[in-house]
Coordinates of C-alpha atoms in Angstrom, one line a residue:
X1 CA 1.9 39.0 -27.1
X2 CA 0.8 35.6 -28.1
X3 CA 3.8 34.0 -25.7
X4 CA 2.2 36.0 -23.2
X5 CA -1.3 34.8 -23.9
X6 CA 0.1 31.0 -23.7
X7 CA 1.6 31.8 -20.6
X8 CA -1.6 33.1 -19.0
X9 CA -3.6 30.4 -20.6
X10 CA -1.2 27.7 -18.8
X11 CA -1.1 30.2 -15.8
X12 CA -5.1 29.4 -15.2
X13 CA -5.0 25.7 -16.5
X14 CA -2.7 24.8 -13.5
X15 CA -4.8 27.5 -11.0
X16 CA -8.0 25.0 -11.7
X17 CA -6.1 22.2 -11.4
X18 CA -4.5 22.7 -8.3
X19 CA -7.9 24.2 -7.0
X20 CA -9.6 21.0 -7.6
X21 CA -7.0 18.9 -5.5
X22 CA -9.0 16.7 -3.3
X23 CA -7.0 15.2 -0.6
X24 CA -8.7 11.9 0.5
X25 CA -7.4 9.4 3.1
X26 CA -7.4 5.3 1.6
X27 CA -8.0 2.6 4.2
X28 CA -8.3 -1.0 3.2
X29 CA -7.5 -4.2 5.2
X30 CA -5.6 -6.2 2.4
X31 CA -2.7 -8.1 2.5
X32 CA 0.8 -5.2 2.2
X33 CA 1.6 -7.4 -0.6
X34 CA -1.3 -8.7 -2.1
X35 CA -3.7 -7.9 -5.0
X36 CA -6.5 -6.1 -3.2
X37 CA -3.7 -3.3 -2.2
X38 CA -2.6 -3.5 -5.6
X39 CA -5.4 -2.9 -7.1
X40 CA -6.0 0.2 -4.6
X41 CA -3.2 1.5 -5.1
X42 CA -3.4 1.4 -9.3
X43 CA -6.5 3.2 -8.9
X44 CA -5.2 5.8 -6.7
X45 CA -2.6 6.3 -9.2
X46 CA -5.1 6.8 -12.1
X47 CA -6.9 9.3 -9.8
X48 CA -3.9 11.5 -8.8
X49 CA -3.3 12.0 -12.6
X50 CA -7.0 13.8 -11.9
X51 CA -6.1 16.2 -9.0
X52 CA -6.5 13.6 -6.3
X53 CA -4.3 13.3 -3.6
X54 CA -3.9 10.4 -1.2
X55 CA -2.6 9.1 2.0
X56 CA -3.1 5.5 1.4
X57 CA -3.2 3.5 4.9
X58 CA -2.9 -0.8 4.2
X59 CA -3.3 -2.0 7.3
X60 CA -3.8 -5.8 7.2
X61 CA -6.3 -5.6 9.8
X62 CA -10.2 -5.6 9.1
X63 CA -10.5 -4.9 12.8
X64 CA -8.4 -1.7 12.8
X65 CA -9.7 -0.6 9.4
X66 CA -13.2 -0.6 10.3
X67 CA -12.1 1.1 13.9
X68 CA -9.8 3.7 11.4
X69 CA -13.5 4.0 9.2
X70 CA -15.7 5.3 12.4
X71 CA -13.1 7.5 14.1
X72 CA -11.7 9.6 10.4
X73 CA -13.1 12.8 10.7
X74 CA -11.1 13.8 6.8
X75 CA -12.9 12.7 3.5
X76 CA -12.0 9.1 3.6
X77 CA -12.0 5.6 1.6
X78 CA -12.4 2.4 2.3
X79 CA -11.9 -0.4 0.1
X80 CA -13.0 -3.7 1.1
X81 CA -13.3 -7.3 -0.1
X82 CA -16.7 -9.3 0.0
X83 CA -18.0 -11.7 0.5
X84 CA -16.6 -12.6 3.9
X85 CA -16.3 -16.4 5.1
X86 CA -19.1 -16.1 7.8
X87 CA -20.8 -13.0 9.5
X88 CA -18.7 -14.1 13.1
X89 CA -15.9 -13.1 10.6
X90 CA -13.3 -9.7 10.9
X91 CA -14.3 -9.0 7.5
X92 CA -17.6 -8.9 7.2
X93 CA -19.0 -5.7 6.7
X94 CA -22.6 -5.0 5.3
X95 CA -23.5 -4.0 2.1
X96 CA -23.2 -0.2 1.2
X97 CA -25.8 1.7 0.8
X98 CA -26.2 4.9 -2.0
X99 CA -25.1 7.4 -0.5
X100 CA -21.4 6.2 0.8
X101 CA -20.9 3.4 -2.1
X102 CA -18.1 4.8 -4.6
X103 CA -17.4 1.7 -6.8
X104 CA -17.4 -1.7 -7.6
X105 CA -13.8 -2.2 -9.1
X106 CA -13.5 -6.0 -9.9
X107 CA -15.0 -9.4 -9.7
X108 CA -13.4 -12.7 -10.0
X109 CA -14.9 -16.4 -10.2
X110 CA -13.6 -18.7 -8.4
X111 CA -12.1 -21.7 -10.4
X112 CA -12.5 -25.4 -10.1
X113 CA -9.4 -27.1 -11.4
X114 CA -7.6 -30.4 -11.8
X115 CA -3.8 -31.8 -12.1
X116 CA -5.5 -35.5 -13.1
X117 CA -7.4 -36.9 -16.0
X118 CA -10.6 -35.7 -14.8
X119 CA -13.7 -34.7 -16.4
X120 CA -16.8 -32.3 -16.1
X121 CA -18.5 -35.5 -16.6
X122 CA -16.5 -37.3 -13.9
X123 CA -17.2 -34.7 -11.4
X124 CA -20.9 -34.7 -11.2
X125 CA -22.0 -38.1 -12.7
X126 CA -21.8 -38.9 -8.5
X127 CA -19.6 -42.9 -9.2
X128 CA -16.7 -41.5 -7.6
X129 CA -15.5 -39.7 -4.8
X130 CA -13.6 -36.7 -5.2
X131 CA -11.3 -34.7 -2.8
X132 CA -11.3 -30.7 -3.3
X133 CA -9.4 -28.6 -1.6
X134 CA -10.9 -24.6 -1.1
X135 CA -10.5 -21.5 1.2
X136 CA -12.6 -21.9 4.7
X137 CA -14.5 -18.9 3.2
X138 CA -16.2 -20.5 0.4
X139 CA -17.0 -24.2 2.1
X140 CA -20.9 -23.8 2.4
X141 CA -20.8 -22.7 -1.4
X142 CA -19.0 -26.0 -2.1
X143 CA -21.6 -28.1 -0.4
X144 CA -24.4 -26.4 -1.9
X145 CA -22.7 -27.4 -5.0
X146 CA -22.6 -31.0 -4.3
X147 CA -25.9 -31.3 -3.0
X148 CA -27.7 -29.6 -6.1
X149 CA -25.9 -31.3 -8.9
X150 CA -25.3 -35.1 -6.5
X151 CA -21.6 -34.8 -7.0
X152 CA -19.7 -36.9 -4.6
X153 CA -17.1 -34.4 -3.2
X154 CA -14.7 -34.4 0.3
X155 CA -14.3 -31.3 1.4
X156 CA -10.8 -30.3 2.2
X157 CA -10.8 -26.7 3.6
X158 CA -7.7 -24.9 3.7
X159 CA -6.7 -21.0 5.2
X160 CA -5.6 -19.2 1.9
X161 CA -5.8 -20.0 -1.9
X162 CA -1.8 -20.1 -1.5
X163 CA -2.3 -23.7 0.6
X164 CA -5.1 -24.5 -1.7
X165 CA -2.9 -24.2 -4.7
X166 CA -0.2 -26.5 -3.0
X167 CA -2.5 -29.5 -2.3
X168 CA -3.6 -29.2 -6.1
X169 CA 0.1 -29.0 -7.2
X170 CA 1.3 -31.7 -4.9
X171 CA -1.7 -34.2 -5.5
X172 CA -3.2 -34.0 -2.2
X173 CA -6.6 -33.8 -3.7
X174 CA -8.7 -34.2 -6.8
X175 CA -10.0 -30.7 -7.2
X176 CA -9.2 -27.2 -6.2
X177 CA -11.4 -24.3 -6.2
X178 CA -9.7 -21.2 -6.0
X179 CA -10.0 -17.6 -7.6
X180 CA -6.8 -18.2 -9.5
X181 CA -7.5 -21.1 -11.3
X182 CA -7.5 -19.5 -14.4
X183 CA -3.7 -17.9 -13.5
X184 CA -3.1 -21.6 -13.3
X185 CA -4.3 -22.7 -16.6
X186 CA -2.2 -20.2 -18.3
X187 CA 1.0 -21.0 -16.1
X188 CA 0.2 -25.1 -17.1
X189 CA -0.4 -25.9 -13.6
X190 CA -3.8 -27.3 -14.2
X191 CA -6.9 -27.8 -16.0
X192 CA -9.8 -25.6 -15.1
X193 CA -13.4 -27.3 -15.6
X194 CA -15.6 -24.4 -13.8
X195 CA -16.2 -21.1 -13.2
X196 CA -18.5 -19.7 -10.4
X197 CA -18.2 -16.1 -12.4
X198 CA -20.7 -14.8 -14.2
X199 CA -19.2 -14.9 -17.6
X200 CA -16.5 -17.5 -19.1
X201 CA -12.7 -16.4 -18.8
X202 CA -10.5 -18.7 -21.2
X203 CA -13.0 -20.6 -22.3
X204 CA -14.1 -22.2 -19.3
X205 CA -17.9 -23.5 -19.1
X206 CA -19.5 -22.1 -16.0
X207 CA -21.5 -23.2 -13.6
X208 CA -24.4 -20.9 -14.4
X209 CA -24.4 -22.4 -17.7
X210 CA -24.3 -26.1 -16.5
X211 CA -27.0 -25.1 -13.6
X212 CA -29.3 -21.8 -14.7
X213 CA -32.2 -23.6 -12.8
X214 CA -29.7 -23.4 -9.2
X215 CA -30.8 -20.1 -7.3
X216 CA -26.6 -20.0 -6.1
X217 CA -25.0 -20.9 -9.3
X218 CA -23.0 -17.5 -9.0
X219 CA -20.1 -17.2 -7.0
X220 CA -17.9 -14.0 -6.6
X221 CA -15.5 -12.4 -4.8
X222 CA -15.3 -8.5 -5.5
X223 CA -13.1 -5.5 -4.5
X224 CA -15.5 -2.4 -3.6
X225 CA -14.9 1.2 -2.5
X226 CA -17.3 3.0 -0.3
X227 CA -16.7 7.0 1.5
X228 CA -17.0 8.9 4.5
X229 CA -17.0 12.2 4.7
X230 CA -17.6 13.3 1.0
X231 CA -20.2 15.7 0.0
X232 CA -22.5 14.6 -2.8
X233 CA -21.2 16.6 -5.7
X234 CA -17.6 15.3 -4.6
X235 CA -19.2 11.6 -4.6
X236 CA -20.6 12.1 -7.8
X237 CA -17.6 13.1 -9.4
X238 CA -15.3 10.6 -7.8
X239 CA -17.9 8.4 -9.1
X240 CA -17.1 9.2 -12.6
X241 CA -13.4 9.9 -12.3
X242 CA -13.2 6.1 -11.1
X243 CA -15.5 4.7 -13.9
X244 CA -13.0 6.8 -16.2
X245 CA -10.0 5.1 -14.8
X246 CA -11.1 1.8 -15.1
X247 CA -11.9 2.6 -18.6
X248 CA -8.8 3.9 -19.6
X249 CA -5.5 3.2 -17.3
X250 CA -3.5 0.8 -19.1
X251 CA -1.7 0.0 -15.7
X252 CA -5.3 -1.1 -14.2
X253 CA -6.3 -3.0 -17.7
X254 CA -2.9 -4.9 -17.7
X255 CA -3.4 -6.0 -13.9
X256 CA -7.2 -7.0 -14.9
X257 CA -5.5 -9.0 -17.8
X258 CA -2.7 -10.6 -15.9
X259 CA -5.3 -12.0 -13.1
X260 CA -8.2 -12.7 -15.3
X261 CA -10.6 -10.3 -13.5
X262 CA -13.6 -8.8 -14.8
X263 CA -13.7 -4.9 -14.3
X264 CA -17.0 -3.8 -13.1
X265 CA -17.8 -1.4 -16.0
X266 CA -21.5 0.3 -17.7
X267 CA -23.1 -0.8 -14.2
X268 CA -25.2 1.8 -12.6
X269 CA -24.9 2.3 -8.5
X270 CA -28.1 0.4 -8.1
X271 CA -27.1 -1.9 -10.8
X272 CA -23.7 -2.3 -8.2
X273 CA -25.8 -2.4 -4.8
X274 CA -27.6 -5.2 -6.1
X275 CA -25.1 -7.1 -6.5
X276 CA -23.5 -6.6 -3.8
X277 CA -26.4 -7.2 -1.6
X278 CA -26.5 -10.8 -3.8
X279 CA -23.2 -11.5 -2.9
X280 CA -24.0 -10.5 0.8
X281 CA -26.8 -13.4 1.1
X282 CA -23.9 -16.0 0.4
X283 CA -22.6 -15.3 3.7
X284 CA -24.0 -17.2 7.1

């Protein structure tokens, strides 16, 4: 009788778990081999363990993922990247609003970093000039730096934070801002002297610290989730299967580890919004 009982018991466990299946389509533009799919992917992975299934479409493409976005007519995410490097750009995409934001996952600070005998000090005590290399994308932020703080920087803007990382290796320039600086600091590529994050990573002063009087002393790049197609009670619960996930998967705490992310975490959705729409006013 009480084999029997199991039995039934297990019978109905697996009944409500195969009931609450929700199959979902995942879109996002990243790289097929890059960390923004990755870390889609590790997600999705922590979410199927819930009853989730997906179909997860990386196209490469922001152009055909937003075109994929407006035509799905099945319960669909998207994860994006923000900010953009201009509104003209393929990436750029507004803010989310409430009702079709899922999650924040991650934010990164960008990194500036040195291969020479270089100070803090020797940066922005404006004797010298200094080349520094950075992604198209974040130039204006780089400017705005130098203006505010009367550091004497060249801009050299490079396409991707892989060509930005072999002028720093190869002495091309001075400086290097990139998101993984602090990769490079643990590999013994380079010193890092700033952070754009919010919060310090390795011990690295940042420039919120340095500058709290600078209105743009806070630079971040984030991955974000937002849905189509998802009633609310669906929404909220992805909401909190997500939040759960980031809490708990060891997978997505070792890849948070490894690239020195922060995991957005005990943020509300307005909490989220806002800063999104913050990072959103960086872009021209």
């Amino acid at each position: 009788m009480r084999s029997i009982l199991i039995s039934f018991i297990t019978f109905i466990w697996m009944l409500a778990h195969t009931a609450s299946a929700y199959d979902l389509v995942l879109n996002a533009p990243f790289s097929k081999a890059g960390s923004g799919q990755l870390t889609m992917r590790t997600l999705a992975k922590g979410l199927e363990a819930k009853g989730y299934n997906f179909d997860i479409i990386i196209t490469s493409n922001p152009k055909l993922s937003k075109q994929n976005y407006a035509d799905e007519k099945k319960p669909l995410l998207l994860g994006w990247e923000a900010p953009a490097s201009s509104k003209a750009a393929p990436l750029y995409m507004g803010p989310p609003t409430d009702k079709d934001l899922v999650a924040m996952v991650v934010t990164m600070g960008h990194f500036i970093c040195t291969k020479k005998d270089i100070s803090i000090k020797d940066v922005f005590n404006g004797k010298k000039e200094l080349t520094i290399a950075h992604d198209v994308a974040f130039g204006n932020w780089v400017q705005e730096l130098a203006d505010h703080t009367g550091a004497k920087l060249k801009l050299i803007p490079y396409k991707g934070s892989k060509k930005v990382e072999n002028a720093l290796v190869s002495g091309e320039v001075d400086l290097a801002m990139s998101t993984r600086g602090a990769g490079w600091q643990k590999k013994g590529l380079a010193n890092c002297l700033l952070t754009s994050g919010t919060d310090s990573v390795l011990g690295i002063q940042t420039v919120n610290g340095l500058y709290p009087d600078w209105n743009n002393n806070t630079l971040v790049l984030t991955f974000y989730i937002k849905s189509k197609n998802i009633p609310q009670d669906k929404l909220d619960q992805l909401r909190k299967d997500i939040e759960e996930v980031k809490r708990t998967s060891e997978e997505f705490a070792a890849l948070v580890e490894r690239k020195s992310w922060t995991p957005v975490v005990d943020k509300s959705i307005d909490e989220q919004l806002s800063l999104l729409q913050v990072i959103d006013k960086t872009v021209k």
